[in-house]
CSV table of N, CA and C in Angstrom, one decimal:
chain,number,residue,atom,x,y,z
G,1,UNK,N,111.9,145.9,60.5
G,1,UNK,CA,112.5,145.2,60.2
G,1,UNK,C,113.2,144.5,61.2
G,2,UNK,N,114.4,145.6,62.0
G,2,UNK,CA,114.5,145.9,63.0
G,2,UNK,C,113.6,145.1,64.6
G,3,UNK,N,112.7,146.3,64.5
G,3,UNK,CA,111.5,146.0,64.9
G,3,UNK,C,111.0,144.2,65.1
G,4,UNK,N,110.8,143.7,64.2
G,4,UNK,CA,110.4,142.3,64.6
G,4,UNK,C,111.2,141.6,65.1
G,5,UNK,N,112.4,141.5,64.4
G,5,UNK,CA,113.0,140.6,65.0
G,5,UNK,C,113.6,140.8,66.8
G,6,UNK,N,113.4,142.3,66.4
G,6,UNK,CA,113.6,142.4,68.4
G,6,UNK,C,112.5,141.6,68.7
G,7,UNK,N,111.2,141.9,68.4
G,7,UNK,CA,110.0,140.7,68.6
G,7,UNK,C,110.2,139.7,68.8
G,8,UNK,N,110.3,139.1,67.7
G,8,UNK,CA,111.4,137.3,67.6
G,8,UNK,C,112.0,137.0,68.8
G,9,UNK,N,112.8,138.0,68.9
G,9,UNK,CA,114.1,137.3,69.8
G,9,UNK,C,113.4,137.8,71.2
G,10,UNK,N,112.2,138.2,71.8
G,10,UNK,CA,111.9,138.5,72.7
G,10,UNK,C,111.2,137.3,73.0
G,11,UNK,N,110.1,137.1,72.2
G,11,UNK,CA,109.3,135.8,72.1
G,11,UNK,C,110.1,134.1,72.0
G,12,UNK,N,111.1,134.2,71.5
G,12,UNK,CA,112.3,133.0,72.1
G,12,UNK,C,112.6,133.3,73.3
G,13,UNK,N,112.6,134.0,73.9
G,13,UNK,CA,113.4,134.2,75.0
G,13,UNK,C,112.5,133.8,76.1
G,14,UNK,N,111.4,134.2,75.9
G,14,UNK,CA,110.4,134.1,77.0
G,14,UNK,C,109.4,132.2,77.1
G,15,UNK,N,109.7,132.0,75.8
G,15,UNK,CA,109.6,130.6,75.6
G,15,UNK,C,110.7,129.7,76.4
G,16,UNK,N,111.7,129.9,76.3
G,16,UNK,CA,112.9,129.5,76.4
G,16,UNK,C,112.7,129.4,78.4
G,17,UNK,N,112.5,130.8,78.8
G,17,UNK,CA,112.3,131.0,80.2
G,17,UNK,C,111.2,129.9,81.2
G,18,UNK,N,110.3,129.9,80.3
G,18,UNK,CA,108.7,128.8,80.8
G,18,UNK,C,108.9,127.8,80.3
G,19,UNK,N,109.6,126.9,79.4
G,19,UNK,CA,110.2,125.7,78.9
G,19,UNK,C,111.4,125.4,80.1
G,20,UNK,N,112.4,126.5,80.5
G,20,UNK,CA,113.3,125.8,81.7
G,20,UNK,C,112.3,125.7,83.1
G,21,UNK,N,111.4,126.8,83.3
G,21,UNK,CA,110.8,126.7,84.2
G,21,UNK,C,109.4,125.6,84.3
G,22,UNK,N,109.4,124.9,83.7
G,22,UNK,CA,108.9,123.6,83.5
G,22,UNK,C,109.7,122.2,83.4
G,23,UNK,N,110.6,122.5,83.2
G,23,UNK,CA,111.3,121.0,83.0
G,23,UNK,C,112.3,121.3,84.6
G,24,UNK,N,113.3,122.4,84.9
G,24,UNK,CA,114.2,122.1,86.1
G,24,UNK,C,113.5,121.5,87.2
G,25,UNK,N,112.8,121.3,87.6
G,25,UNK,CA,112.4,120.6,88.9
G,25,UNK,C,112.4,118.9,88.5
G,26,UNK,N,111.5,118.8,87.4
G,26,UNK,CA,111.8,117.0,87.0
G,26,UNK,C,113.3,116.9,87.1
G,27,UNK,N,113.9,117.6,86.3
G,27,UNK,CA,115.1,117.5,86.2
G,27,UNK,C,116.2,116.9,87.5
G,28,UNK,N,115.8,118.7,88.8
G,28,UNK,CA,115.9,117.9,90.2
G,28,UNK,C,115.4,116.7,90.2
G,29,UNK,N,114.1,116.9,90.6
G,29,UNK,CA,113.9,115.4,90.7
G,29,UNK,C,114.2,114.3,90.9
G,30,UNK,N,114.7,113.9,89.7
G,30,UNK,CA,115.1,112.9,88.6
G,30,UNK,C,116.7,112.7,89.5
G,31,UNK,N,117.5,113.8,89.5
G,31,UNK,CA,118.6,113.3,90.2
G,31,UNK,C,118.3,113.0,91.7
G,32,UNK,N,117.5,113.1,92.3
G,32,UNK,CA,117.1,112.8,93.4
G,32,UNK,C,117.1,111.5,93.5
G,33,UNK,N,116.4,110.8,92.4
G,33,UNK,CA,115.8,109.7,93.0
G,33,UNK,C,116.9,108.2,93.7
G,34,UNK,N,115.9,107.8,94.0
G,34,UNK,CA,117.1,106.7,95.1
G,34,UNK,C,116.2,106.5,95.7
G,35,UNK,N,116.8,105.8,96.2
G,35,UNK,CA,116.0,104.1,97.9
G,35,UNK,C,116.6,104.7,98.7
G,36,UNK,N,115.5,104.6,99.7
G,36,UNK,CA,115.8,104.9,101.2
G,36,UNK,C,115.1,104.1,102.2
G,37,UNK,N,115.9,103.7,103.0
G,37,UNK,CA,115.9,102.8,104.1
G,37,UNK,C,116.2,103.7,105.4
G,38,UNK,N,115.1,103.3,106.3
G,38,UNK,CA,114.9,103.1,107.8
G,38,UNK,C,115.3,101.7,108.6
G,39,UNK,N,115.7,102.1,110.0
G,39,UNK,CA,115.8,101.2,110.5
G,39,UNK,C,115.4,101.3,111.9
G,40,UNK,N,114.5,100.4,112.4
G,40,UNK,CA,113.8,100.6,113.5
G,40,UNK,C,114.1,99.4,114.8
G,41,UNK,N,114.6,100.3,116.0
G,41,UNK,CA,115.2,98.7,116.6
G,41,UNK,C,114.3,99.5,118.1
G,42,UNK,N,113.3,98.0,117.7
G,42,UNK,CA,112.0,98.0,119.5
G,42,UNK,C,111.4,96.9,119.6
G,43,UNK,N,111.8,96.3,121.0
G,43,UNK,CA,111.1,94.9,121.1
G,43,UNK,C,109.8,94.9,121.8
G,44,UNK,N,109.5,96.1,122.0
G,44,UNK,CA,107.6,96.1,122.2
G,44,UNK,C,107.1,96.4,121.1
G,45,UNK,N,107.3,96.8,120.3
G,45,UNK,CA,106.2,97.1,118.5
G,45,UNK,C,105.4,95.5,118.9
G,46,UNK,N,104.3,95.7,119.2
G,46,UNK,CA,103.2,94.5,119.0
G,46,UNK,C,102.4,94.8,117.4
G,47,UNK,N,101.9,95.8,117.4
G,47,UNK,CA,101.1,96.1,116.3
G,47,UNK,C,101.8,96.7,114.5
G,48,UNK,N,101.6,96.5,114.3
G,48,UNK,CA,102.1,97.5,112.4
G,48,UNK,C,100.7,97.9,112.0
G,49,UNK,N,101.2,99.0,111.5
G,49,UNK,CA,99.7,99.5,110.8
G,49,UNK,C,100.0,100.4,109.2
G,50,UNK,N,100.6,100.0,108.5
G,50,UNK,CA,101.2,100.8,106.9
G,50,UNK,C,99.9,101.0,106.4
G,51,UNK,N,99.9,102.2,105.5
G,51,UNK,CA,98.9,102.7,104.7
G,51,UNK,C,99.7,103.9,103.7
G,52,UNK,N,99.1,103.4,102.0
G,52,UNK,CA,100.2,104.3,101.6
G,52,UNK,C,98.6,105.1,100.9
G,53,UNK,N,98.9,105.7,99.8
G,53,UNK,CA,97.7,106.6,98.9
G,53,UNK,C,98.0,105.2,97.6
G,54,UNK,N,99.4,105.3,97.2
G,54,UNK,CA,99.7,104.7,95.5
G,54,UNK,C,101.4,103.8,96.1
G,55,UNK,N,101.0,102.6,95.5
G,55,UNK,CA,102.4,102.3,95.2
G,55,UNK,C,102.4,100.6,95.4
G,56,UNK,N,103.6,100.2,95.2
G,56,UNK,CA,103.2,98.7,96.2
G,56,UNK,C,104.0,98.0,97.2
G,57,UNK,N,103.1,97.0,98.3
G,57,UNK,CA,103.7,97.1,99.5
G,57,UNK,C,104.2,95.3,99.9
G,58,UNK,N,105.1,95.6,100.3
G,58,UNK,CA,105.9,94.0,100.3
G,58,UNK,C,106.2,94.2,101.8
G,59,UNK,N,105.7,92.7,102.7
G,59,UNK,CA,106.1,92.7,104.3
G,59,UNK,C,106.6,91.7,104.1
G,60,UNK,N,107.5,91.3,104.6
G,60,UNK,CA,108.7,89.9,104.8
G,60,UNK,C,109.1,90.0,106.5
G,61,UNK,N,109.5,88.7,106.6
G,61,UNK,CA,110.7,88.4,107.4
G,61,UNK,C,112.1,89.2,107.8
G,62,UNK,N,112.0,89.5,108.7
G,62,UNK,CA,113.5,90.1,108.7
G,62,UNK,C,114.8,89.8,109.0
G,63,UNK,N,115.7,89.8,108.7
G,63,UNK,CA,117.3,88.7,108.9
G,63,UNK,C,117.8,89.0,110.2
G,64,UNK,N,117.0,90.1,111.3
G,64,UNK,CA,117.3,89.9,112.4
G,64,UNK,C,116.0,90.9,113.5
G,65,UNK,N,116.5,91.2,114.3
G,65,UNK,CA,115.7,91.8,115.3
G,65,UNK,C,115.0,93.4,115.2
G,66,UNK,N,115.4,93.4,114.3
G,66,UNK,CA,115.3,94.8,113.5
G,66,UNK,C,113.8,95.1,112.7
G,67,UNK,N,113.1,96.2,112.6
G,67,UNK,CA,112.1,96.5,111.4
G,67,UNK,C,113.2,97.5,110.6
G,68,UNK,N,112.8,96.9,109.0
G,68,UNK,CA,113.9,98.0,108.1
G,68,UNK,C,113.0,98.1,107.1
G,69,UNK,N,112.2,99.6,107.2
G,69,UNK,CA,111.1,99.7,105.9
G,69,UNK,C,112.4,100.4,105.1
G,70,UNK,N,112.1,100.0,103.6
G,70,UNK,CA,112.9,100.4,102.5
G,70,UNK,C,111.9,101.0,101.7
G,71,UNK,N,112.3,102.1,101.1
G,71,UNK,CA,111.3,102.7,99.6
G,71,UNK,C,112.2,103.1,98.3
G,72,UNK,N,111.6,101.9,97.6
G,72,UNK,CA,112.7,102.3,96.2
G,72,UNK,C,111.3,103.3,95.2
G,73,UNK,N,112.0,102.7,94.0
G,73,UNK,CA,111.6,103.4,92.9
G,73,UNK,C,111.2,104.8,92.9
G,74,UNK,N,110.0,105.6,92.1
G,74,UNK,CA,110.0,107.0,93.2
G,74,UNK,C,109.4,107.5,93.6
G,75,UNK,N,110.7,107.3,94.7
G,75,UNK,CA,110.2,107.9,95.8
G,75,UNK,C,110.2,109.0,96.0
G,76,UNK,N,110.4,109.9,95.3
G,76,UNK,CA,110.1,111.8,95.5
G,76,UNK,C,108.4,111.5,95.7
G,77,UNK,N,107.7,111.3,94.9
G,77,UNK,CA,106.3,111.2,94.5
G,77,UNK,C,105.3,111.1,95.8
G,78,UNK,N,106.5,110.8,96.8
G,78,UNK,CA,105.0,109.8,97.9
G,78,UNK,C,105.6,110.4,99.8
G,79,UNK,N,105.4,110.6,100.7
G,79,UNK,CA,106.5,111.1,101.5
G,79,UNK,C,105.9,109.7,102.6
G,80,UNK,N,107.1,109.3,103.1
G,80,UNK,CA,106.7,108.6,104.1
G,80,UNK,C,106.5,108.8,105.5
G,81,UNK,N,106.0,108.5,106.7
G,81,UNK,CA,106.2,109.2,107.8
G,81,UNK,C,106.2,108.0,108.5
G,82,UNK,N,107.1,107.7,109.2
G,82,UNK,CA,107.1,106.1,110.5
G,82,UNK,C,107.4,106.7,111.6
G,83,UNK,N,106.4,106.1,112.4
G,83,UNK,CA,106.1,106.7,113.8
G,83,UNK,C,105.6,105.6,114.9
G,84,UNK,N,106.0,105.2,116.0
G,84,UNK,CA,106.4,104.5,117.1
G,84,UNK,C,105.3,105.1,118.2
G,85,UNK,N,104.1,104.6,117.8
G,85,UNK,CA,102.7,105.3,118.6
G,85,UNK,C,102.8,103.9,119.8
G,86,UNK,N,102.9,103.8,120.6
G,86,UNK,CA,102.8,102.8,122.3
G,86,UNK,C,103.5,101.7,121.6
G,87,UNK,N,102.7,100.8,121.5
G,87,UNK,CA,103.5,99.5,120.5
G,87,UNK,C,102.7,99.7,119.3
G,88,UNK,N,102.3,100.6,118.8
G,88,UNK,CA,102.4,100.0,117.5
G,88,UNK,C,103.2,100.7,116.0
G,89,UNK,N,103.6,100.5,115.3
G,89,UNK,CA,104.8,100.7,114.6
G,89,UNK,C,103.8,101.2,112.7
G,90,UNK,N,103.6,102.8,113.1
G,90,UNK,CA,103.0,103.1,111.8
G,90,UNK,C,103.4,103.8,110.9
G,91,UNK,N,103.4,103.4,109.5
G,91,UNK,CA,103.8,103.6,108.2
G,91,UNK,C,103.3,104.5,107.2
G,92,UNK,N,103.3,105.5,107.3
G,92,UNK,CA,101.7,106.7,106.5
G,92,UNK,C,102.8,107.1,105.2
G,93,UNK,N,102.5,106.6,104.2
G,93,UNK,CA,103.0,106.9,103.0
G,93,UNK,C,101.7,107.9,102.3
G,94,UNK,N,101.8,109.8,101.9
G,94,UNK,CA,101.0,110.6,101.3
G,94,UNK,C,101.4,111.1,100.2
G,95,UNK,N,100.6,111.0,99.1
G,95,UNK,CA,101.1,111.5,97.7
G,95,UNK,C,101.2,113.0,97.2
G,96,UNK,N,102.1,113.3,97.2
G,96,UNK,CA,102.3,115.0,96.7
G,96,UNK,C,100.8,115.3,96.3
G,97,UNK,N,100.4,116.1,96.8
G,97,UNK,CA,99.1,116.6,96.1
G,97,UNK,C,99.0,118.0,95.4
G,98,UNK,N,98.4,118.3,94.5
G,98,UNK,CA,98.0,119.6,94.1
G,98,UNK,C,98.8,119.7,92.4
G,99,UNK,N,97.5,120.4,91.6
G,99,UNK,CA,97.9,120.3,90.2
G,99,UNK,C,99.4,121.5,89.8
G,100,UNK,N,100.3,120.4,88.7
G,100,UNK,CA,101.0,121.2,88.5
G,100,UNK,C,100.8,120.9,86.8
G,101,UNK,N,101.4,121.7,85.7
G,101,UNK,CA,101.1,121.0,84.2
G,101,UNK,C,103.2,120.3,84.3
G,102,UNK,N,103.0,119.9,83.8
G,102,UNK,CA,104.6,119.3,83.4
G,102,UNK,C,104.6,118.9,81.6
G,103,UNK,N,105.7,119.8,81.6
G,103,UNK,CA,105.5,120.3,79.9
G,103,UNK,C,106.6,119.1,79.3
G,104,UNK,N,107.5,118.4,79.9
G,104,UNK,CA,108.7,117.5,79.7
G,104,UNK,C,108.2,116.4,79.6
G,105,UNK,N,108.3,116.2,78.3
G,105,UNK,CA,107.8,114.9,77.6
G,105,UNK,C,108.4,114.4,77.0
G,106,UNK,N,109.9,114.4,77.4
G,106,UNK,CA,111.3,113.0,77.1
G,106,UNK,C,111.4,112.3,78.4
G,107,UNK,N,111.0,112.4,79.5
G,107,UNK,CA,110.7,111.2,80.5
G,107,UNK,C,109.6,110.5,80.4
G,108,UNK,N,109.4,108.9,79.2
G,108,UNK,CA,108.7,108.6,79.0
G,108,UNK,C,108.7,107.2,80.4
G,109,UNK,N,109.5,106.8,81.1
G,109,UNK,CA,109.6,105.9,82.1
G,109,UNK,C,108.5,106.3,83.0
G,110,UNK,N,108.1,105.1,83.3
G,110,UNK,CA,107.0,104.3,84.3
G,110,UNK,C,107.2,103.9,85.5
G,111,UNK,N,107.7,104.3,86.9
G,111,UNK,CA,107.9,103.8,87.9
G,111,UNK,C,107.2,103.9,89.0
G,112,UNK,N,106.6,103.2,89.7
G,112,UNK,CA,105.7,103.1,90.5
G,112,UNK,C,106.7,103.4,92.0
G,113,UNK,N,106.3,103.5,93.1
G,113,UNK,CA,107.1,103.1,94.2
G,113,UNK,C,106.8,102.1,94.8
G,114,UNK,N,107.9,101.4,95.7
G,114,UNK,CA,107.8,100.2,96.6
G,114,UNK,C,107.9,100.4,97.9
G,115,UNK,N,107.5,99.9,98.8
G,115,UNK,CA,107.5,100.2,100.3
G,115,UNK,C,107.6,98.5,100.8
G,116,UNK,N,109.2,98.3,101.2
G,116,UNK,CA,109.4,96.9,101.7
G,116,UNK,C,109.7,97.0,103.3
G,117,UNK,N,108.7,96.6,104.1
G,117,UNK,CA,108.4,96.4,105.3
G,117,UNK,C,109.7,95.3,105.7
G,118,UNK,N,110.9,94.9,106.4
G,118,UNK,CA,110.9,93.8,106.8
G,118,UNK,C,111.0,93.7,108.5
G,119,UNK,N,110.4,92.7,108.8
G,119,UNK,CA,109.5,92.6,110.3
G,119,UNK,C,110.7,91.6,111.0
G,120,UNK,N,110.4,91.4,112.7
G,120,UNK,CA,111.6,90.4,112.9
G,120,UNK,C,110.3,89.0,113.0
G,121,UNK,N,111.0,88.1,113.1
G,121,UNK,CA,110.1,87.4,113.6
G,121,UNK,C,109.4,87.2,114.8
G,122,UNK,N,108.6,87.5,114.5
G,122,UNK,CA,108.2,87.7,116.2
G,122,UNK,C,106.0,87.4,116.3
G,123,UNK,N,105.5,86.8,117.1
G,123,UNK,CA,104.0,87.0,116.8
G,123,UNK,C,103.4,88.4,117.5
G,124,UNK,N,103.0,89.1,116.4
G,124,UNK,CA,101.8,90.1,116.5
G,124,UNK,C,101.1,89.8,116.6
G,125,UNK,N,99.8,91.3,117.2
G,125,UNK,CA,98.4,91.6,117.8
G,125,UNK,C,98.1,91.6,117.1
G,126,UNK,N,98.4,92.7,115.6
G,126,UNK,CA,97.7,93.3,115.1
G,126,UNK,C,98.2,93.6,113.6
G,127,UNK,N,98.0,93.8,112.4
G,127,UNK,CA,98.9,93.9,111.5
G,127,UNK,C,97.9,94.1,110.2
G,128,UNK,N,98.5,95.2,109.8
G,128,UNK,CA,96.7,96.5,109.2
G,128,UNK,C,97.6,96.7,107.8
G,129,UNK,N,97.3,96.6,106.6
G,129,UNK,CA,98.2,96.7,105.5
G,129,UNK,C,96.9,97.8,104.8
G,130,UNK,N,96.3,98.9,104.5
G,130,UNK,CA,95.9,99.2,103.2
G,130,UNK,C,96.9,100.0,102.0
G,131,UNK,N,96.5,99.7,100.9
G,131,UNK,CA,97.2,101.2,100.1
G,131,UNK,C,95.7,101.0,98.9
G,132,UNK,N,95.8,102.3,98.1
G,132,UNK,CA,94.4,103.0,97.6
G,132,UNK,C,94.6,102.2,96.4
G,133,UNK,N,96.0,102.0,95.8
G,133,UNK,CA,96.3,101.4,94.6
G,133,UNK,C,97.9,100.4,94.5
G,134,UNK,N,98.0,99.3,94.4
G,134,UNK,CA,99.2,99.2,93.9
G,134,UNK,C,98.7,97.4,94.9
G,135,UNK,N,100.1,96.5,94.6
G,135,UNK,CA,100.2,95.3,95.3
G,135,UNK,C,100.4,94.9,96.4
G,136,UNK,N,100.2,94.2,97.2
G,136,UNK,CA,100.3,93.6,98.3
G,136,UNK,C,100.7,92.3,98.6
G,137,UNK,N,102.1,92.4,99.2
G,137,UNK,CA,102.8,90.9,99.5
G,137,UNK,C,102.6,90.7,100.9
G,138,UNK,N,102.9,89.7,101.1
G,138,UNK,CA,103.0,89.4,102.7
G,138,UNK,C,103.4,87.9,103.1
G,139,UNK,N,104.3,88.0,103.4
G,139,UNK,CA,105.0,86.7,103.7
G,139,UNK,C,105.7,86.5,105.1
G,140,UNK,N,105.2,85.3,105.6
G,140,UNK,CA,106.1,84.9,106.6
G,140,UNK,C,106.0,85.6,108.1
G,141,UNK,N,104.5,86.0,108.2
G,141,UNK,CA,104.4,87.1,109.8
G,141,UNK,C,103.3,86.2,110.0
G,142,UNK,N,103.1,86.4,111.2
G,142,UNK,CA,102.4,85.5,112.6
G,142,UNK,C,101.7,86.8,113.3
G,143,UNK,N,101.0,86.5,113.2
G,143,UNK,CA,99.7,87.6,114.2
G,143,UNK,C,98.2,86.9,114.6
G,144,UNK,N,97.7,87.6,115.8
G,144,UNK,CA,96.5,87.8,115.9
G,144,UNK,C,95.7,87.4,115.2
G,145,UNK,N,95.5,88.7,114.3
G,145,UNK,CA,94.6,89.5,113.0
G,145,UNK,C,95.4,90.0,112.3
G,146,UNK,N,95.1,89.5,111.1
G,146,UNK,CA,96.0,90.5,109.4
G,146,UNK,C,94.4,90.5,109.1
G,147,UNK,N,95.3,92.5,108.3
G,147,UNK,CA,93.4,92.9,107.8
G,147,UNK,C,94.7,93.2,106.7
G,148,UNK,N,93.8,93.1,104.9
G,148,UNK,CA,95.5,94.1,103.9
G,148,UNK,C,94.3,94.2,102.6
G,149,UNK,N,94.0,95.6,102.5
G,149,UNK,CA,92.8,96.3,101.8
G,149,UNK,C,93.7,96.7,100.7
G,150,UNK,N,93.1,96.5,99.9
G,150,UNK,CA,93.8,97.6,98.5
G,150,UNK,C,92.3,98.1,97.6
G,151,UNK,N,92.4,99.0,97.0
G,151,UNK,CA,91.0,99.5,96.2
G,151,UNK,C,91.1,98.9,94.9
G,152,UNK,N,92.9,99.1,94.4
G,152,UNK,CA,92.8,98.9,92.9
G,152,UNK,C,94.6,97.6,92.8
G,153,UNK,N,94.4,96.5,92.7
G,153,UNK,CA,95.8,95.4,92.8
G,153,UNK,C,95.3,94.5,93.3
G,154,UNK,N,97.1,93.9,93.4
G,154,UNK,CA,96.4,92.2,94.0
G,154,UNK,C,97.0,92.4,95.0
G,155,UNK,N,96.3,91.1,96.2
G,155,UNK,CA,96.7,90.8,97.4
G,155,UNK,C,97.2,89.5,97.1
G,156,UNK,N,99.1,89.1,98.0
G,156,UNK,CA,99.5,87.8,97.9
G,156,UNK,C,99.3,88.1,99.1
G,157,UNK,N,99.0,86.5,100.2
G,157,UNK,CA,99.7,86.1,101.1
G,157,UNK,C,100.2,84.8,101.0
G,158,UNK,N,101.9,84.7,101.5
G,158,UNK,CA,101.7,83.5,101.9
G,158,UNK,C,102.7,83.3,103.0
G,159,UNK,N,102.0,81.9,103.2
G,159,UNK,CA,102.9,81.5,104.8
G,159,UNK,C,102.6,82.5,105.9
G,160,UNK,N,101.1,83.2,105.8
G,160,UNK,CA,100.8,84.0,107.1
G,160,UNK,C,100.5,83.1,108.4
G,161,UNK,N,100.2,83.7,109.1
G,161,UNK,CA,99.7,82.7,110.3
G,161,UNK,C,99.1,84.0,110.9
G,162,UNK,N,97.9,83.3,111.0
G,162,UNK,CA,97.0,84.3,112.0
G,162,UNK,C,95.8,83.1,112.4
G,163,UNK,N,94.4,84.3,113.7
G,163,UNK,CA,93.7,83.8,113.9
G,163,UNK,C,92.4,84.1,112.7
G,164,UNK,N,92.8,85.4,112.3
G,164,UNK,CA,91.8,85.8,111.5
G,164,UNK,C,92.1,86.9,110.7
G,165,UNK,N,92.2,86.5,109.4
G,165,UNK,CA,93.2,86.9,108.5
G,165,UNK,C,92.0,87.8,107.1
G,166,UNK,N,92.2,88.8,106.7
G,166,UNK,CA,91.1,89.8,106.1
G,166,UNK,C,91.7,90.1,104.6
G,167,UNK,N,91.1,89.8,103.5
G,167,UNK,CA,91.8,89.9,102.5
G,167,UNK,C,91.0,90.8,101.2
G,168,UNK,N,91.7,92.2,101.0
G,168,UNK,CA,90.3,92.6,99.9
G,168,UNK,C,90.6,93.3,99.4
G,169,UNK,N,90.3,93.3,97.7
G,169,UNK,CA,90.3,94.5,96.6
G,169,UNK,C,89.0,95.0,96.2
G,170,UNK,N,88.9,96.0,95.4
G,170,UNK,CA,87.9,96.0,95.0
G,170,UNK,C,87.7,95.9,93.6
G,171,UNK,N,89.4,96.3,92.9
G,171,UNK,CA,89.6,95.5,91.3
G,171,UNK,C,91.2,94.9,91.8
G,172,UNK,N,90.7,93.4,91.4
G,172,UNK,CA,91.8,93.0,91.4
G,172,UNK,C,92.0,91.2,91.8
G,173,UNK,N,93.4,90.7,92.0
G,173,UNK,CA,93.0,89.4,93.0
G,173,UNK,C,93.6,89.1,94.1
G,174,UNK,N,92.6,88.5,95.0
G,174,UNK,CA,93.3,88.1,96.2
G,174,UNK,C,93.9,86.6,96.3
G,175,UNK,N,95.1,86.3,96.7
G,175,UNK,CA,95.7,85.4,96.9
G,175,UNK,C,95.9,84.5,98.4
G,176,UNK,N,95.5,83.9,98.8
G,176,UNK,CA,95.3,83.9,100.4
G,176,UNK,C,96.6,82.3,100.3
C-alpha cells in the first residue's frame, strides 16, 4: 500500500515538474510583452527597406525630422533589427524559429505584432516594404519608387506620391 502511494506521489511530482517547465517560459514572456520604440536621427537617409516575416506594417509621416520605429503587440515573437546601411534605413524582422511544444492552454489571446514606422516628410529615392503575412498601410510618403508586397494580407496606400508604385499580394486586397 505504501509502495503504491509512493509511486503515485512520484508520478504527481513528475507531472507537476513537466507542467511548470512548459508554462514557466510563457508566463515570463507574457510579463515581457510591451511596446518597443527606437528613434533614428539621420538627415542623409534616402531609401527605406522594411522586411518582416509576419505582422502588420504601418508607415506614416513623422511629426519631426526623426524616424520612429515602434513595435507593439506580441513583440517577443519577432526580433526587429534596425540598421543604417549607407543612405538606406533597413528594418528586418524575423520570427523566432524552432519547434516547441506549448501545453499552456490558459492563454487564448491572439495578438499579432505591429510595426509602425514614422518617416520625416521629405522625398525618398526608394521605399520597399515586404511582409510574408500581415496588413501593410502607407500614407503621406513621397518617393521616386514605392514597392509594397505581401504574400497574405491587405495593402493600402493613401496619399503616396511616387513616379513608380507597385503593390501586390497573393491573398488579400490592394487599395491604391
